C-alpha positions in Angstrom: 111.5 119.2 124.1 113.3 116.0 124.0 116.1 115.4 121.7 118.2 112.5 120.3 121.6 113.8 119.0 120.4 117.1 119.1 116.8 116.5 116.8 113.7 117.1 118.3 111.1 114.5 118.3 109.7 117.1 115.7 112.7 116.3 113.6 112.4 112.2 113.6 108.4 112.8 113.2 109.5 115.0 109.9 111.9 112.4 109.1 109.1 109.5 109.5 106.4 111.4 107.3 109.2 112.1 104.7 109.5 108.6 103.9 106.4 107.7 104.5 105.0 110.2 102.4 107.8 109.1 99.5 107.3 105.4 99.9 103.9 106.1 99.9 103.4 107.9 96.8 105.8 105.6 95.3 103.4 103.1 95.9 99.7 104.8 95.0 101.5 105.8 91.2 102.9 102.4 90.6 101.7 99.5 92.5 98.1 100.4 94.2 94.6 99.4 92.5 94.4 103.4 91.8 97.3 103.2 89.3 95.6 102.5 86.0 94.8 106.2 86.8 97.8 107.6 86.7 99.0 109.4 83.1 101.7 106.7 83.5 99.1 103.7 83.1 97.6 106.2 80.1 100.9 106.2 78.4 101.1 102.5 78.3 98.3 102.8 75.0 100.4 105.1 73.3 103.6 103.0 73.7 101.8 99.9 72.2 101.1 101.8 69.5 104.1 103.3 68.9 105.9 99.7 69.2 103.3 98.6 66.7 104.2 101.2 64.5 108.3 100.5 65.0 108.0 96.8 63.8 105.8 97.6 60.8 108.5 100.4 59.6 111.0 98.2 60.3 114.3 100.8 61.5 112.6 103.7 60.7 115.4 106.8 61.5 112.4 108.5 62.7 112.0 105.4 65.8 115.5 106.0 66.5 115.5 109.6 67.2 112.8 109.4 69.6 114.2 106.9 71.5 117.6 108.6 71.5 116.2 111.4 72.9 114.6 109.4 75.6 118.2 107.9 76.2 119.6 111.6 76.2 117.4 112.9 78.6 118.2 109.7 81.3 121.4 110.6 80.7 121.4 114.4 81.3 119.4 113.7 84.7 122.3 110.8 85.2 125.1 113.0 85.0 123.2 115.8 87.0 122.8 113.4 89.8 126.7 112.6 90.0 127.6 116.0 89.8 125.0 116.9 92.7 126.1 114.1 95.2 130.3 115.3 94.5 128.7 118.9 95.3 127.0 117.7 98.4 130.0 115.7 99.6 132.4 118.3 99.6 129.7 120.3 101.9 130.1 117.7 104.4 133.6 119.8 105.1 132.0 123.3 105.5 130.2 122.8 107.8 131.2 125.2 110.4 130.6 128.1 107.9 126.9 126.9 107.1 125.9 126.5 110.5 126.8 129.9 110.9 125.0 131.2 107.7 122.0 129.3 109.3 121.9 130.7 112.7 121.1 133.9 110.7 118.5 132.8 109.5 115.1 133.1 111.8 113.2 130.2 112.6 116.7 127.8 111.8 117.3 124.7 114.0 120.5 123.4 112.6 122.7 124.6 115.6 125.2 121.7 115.4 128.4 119.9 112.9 125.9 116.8 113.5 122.9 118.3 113.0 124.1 119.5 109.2 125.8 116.4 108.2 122.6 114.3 108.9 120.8 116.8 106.8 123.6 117.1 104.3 123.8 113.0 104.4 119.9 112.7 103.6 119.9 114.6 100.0 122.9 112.7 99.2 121.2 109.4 99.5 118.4 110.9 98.2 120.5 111.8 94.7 122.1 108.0 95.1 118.6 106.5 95.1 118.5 108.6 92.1 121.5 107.9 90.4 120.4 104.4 90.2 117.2 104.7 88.7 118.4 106.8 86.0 121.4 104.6 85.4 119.1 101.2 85.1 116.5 103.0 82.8 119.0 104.1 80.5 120.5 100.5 80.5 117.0 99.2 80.0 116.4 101.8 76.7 119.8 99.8 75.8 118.2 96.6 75.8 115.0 97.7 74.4 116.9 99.0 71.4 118.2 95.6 71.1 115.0 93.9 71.0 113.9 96.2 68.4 116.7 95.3 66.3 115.3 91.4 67.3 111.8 91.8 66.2 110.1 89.8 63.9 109.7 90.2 60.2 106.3 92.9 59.1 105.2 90.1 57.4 105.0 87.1 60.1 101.7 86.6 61.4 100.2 89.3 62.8 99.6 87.9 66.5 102.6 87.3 67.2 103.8 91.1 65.8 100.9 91.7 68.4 102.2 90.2 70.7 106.1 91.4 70.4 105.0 95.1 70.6 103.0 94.5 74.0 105.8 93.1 75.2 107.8 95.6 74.0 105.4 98.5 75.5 105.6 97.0 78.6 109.5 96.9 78.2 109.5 100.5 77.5 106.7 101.8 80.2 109.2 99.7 83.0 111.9 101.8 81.8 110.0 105.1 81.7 109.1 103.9 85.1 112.6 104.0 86.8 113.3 107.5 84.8 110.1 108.9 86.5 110.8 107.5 90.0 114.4 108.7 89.5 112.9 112.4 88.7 110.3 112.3 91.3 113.1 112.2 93.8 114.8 114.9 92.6 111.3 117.0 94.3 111.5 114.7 96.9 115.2 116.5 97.8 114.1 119.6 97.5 112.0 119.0 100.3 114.7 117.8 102.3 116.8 120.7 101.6 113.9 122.8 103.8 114.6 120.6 106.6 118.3 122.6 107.2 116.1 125.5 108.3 113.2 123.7 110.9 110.9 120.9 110.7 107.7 122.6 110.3 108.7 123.7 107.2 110.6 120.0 106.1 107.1 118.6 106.6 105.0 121.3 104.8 107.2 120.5 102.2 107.2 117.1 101.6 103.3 117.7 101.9 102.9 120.3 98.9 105.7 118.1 96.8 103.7 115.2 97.4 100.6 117.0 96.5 101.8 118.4 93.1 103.1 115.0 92.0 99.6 113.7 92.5 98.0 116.3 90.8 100.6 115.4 88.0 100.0 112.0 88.2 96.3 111.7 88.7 95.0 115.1 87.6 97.0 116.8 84.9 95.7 118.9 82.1 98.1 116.8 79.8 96.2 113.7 81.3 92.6 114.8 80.4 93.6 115.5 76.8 95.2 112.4 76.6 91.7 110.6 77.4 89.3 112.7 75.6 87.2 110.3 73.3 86.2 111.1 69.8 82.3 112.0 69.4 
């Protein structure tokens, strides 16, 4: 089979579906006509409400701990993703030793120093693309905190107290947003991680990840509860 730098034209056609498939999904959950499907678009209700609630209690310590542990969560997953790219890095230098741990392994087609830093490079940027969205949704809960601090008196009139928690949801649901792309890709990379082994099994991968995400996007238990109605 013909190869380019030692990958198959398997390898580049797993490559290709794996962001593909990503991008992809990225898209359906967030920007397609199919995303006021998603639990996501569902969540956006209760976030209203909740804002609602926040400017009519007016700095209730009760607000403030569930938005703190919003915050700590980001942060967890931000620090995670730092300490996972530094780990992944300093693989870059033993290589030798893993190629030879792979070519144990039956069915493995990472034969070359190349072949392994490509693969090593890929869940790195992976965990960068990451590190990003986690860092701007925790600065966004920053600024969100802010503007709670900012909102109008309870007692000013009640459209515009309307209209300052929409805005506020919307605020919130952008940041939750970033957090949950940022967290999706952590699924994303453990796809790529099969790739060190073949490409049959990168692409079946990225295949079942992107299949459980929908199901937890568009067809979760959580999500059905969530939208039962009253009889």
């Amino acid at each position: 089979m013909p190869s380019l730098y030692g990958f198959s034209l398997l390898d580049l056609f797993a490559l290709a579906l794996f962001f593909v498939i990503w991008i992809g999904h990225f898209y359906l959950v967030n920007h397609s006509r199919f995303s006021s499907l998603t639990i996501t678009s569902a969540m956006v209700d209760m976030r209203e409400q909740w804002m609602r609630n926040v400017i009519k209690r007016e700095g209730s310590p009760f607000d403030a701990l569930i938005q703190n542990g919003l915050q700590q969560g980001v942060l967890f997953f931000g620090s995670t993703s730092v300490l996972l790219i530094g780990g992944l890095v300093a693989g870059l230098g033993s290589g030798d030793s893993a190629i030879a741990v792979l070519q144990e392994i039956p069915l493995s087609t990472t034969s070359s120093r190349f072949q392994w830093e490509i693969k090593i490079l890929l869940v790195v940027f992976i965990f960068v693309f990451a590190f990003f969205k986690f860092a701007w949704s925790y600065r966004l809960y920053n600024y969100i905190l802010i503007m709670i601090g900012a909102a109008p008196d309870s007692e000013d009139d009640a459209a515009a107290l309307d209209f300052y928690a929409r805005k506020l949801s919307l605020l919130h649901a952008l940041a939750a947003m970033h957090f949950t792309t940022g967290l999706n890709s952590y699924f994303f990379a453990l796809a790529a991680f099969t790739w060190f082994l073949n490409a049959w099994l990168f692409m079946a991968a990225t295949l079942w990840v992107a299949f459980v995400l929908y199901r937890r996007a568009f067809r979760s238990n959580f999500l059905k509860i969530l939208r039962m109605k009253e009889h």
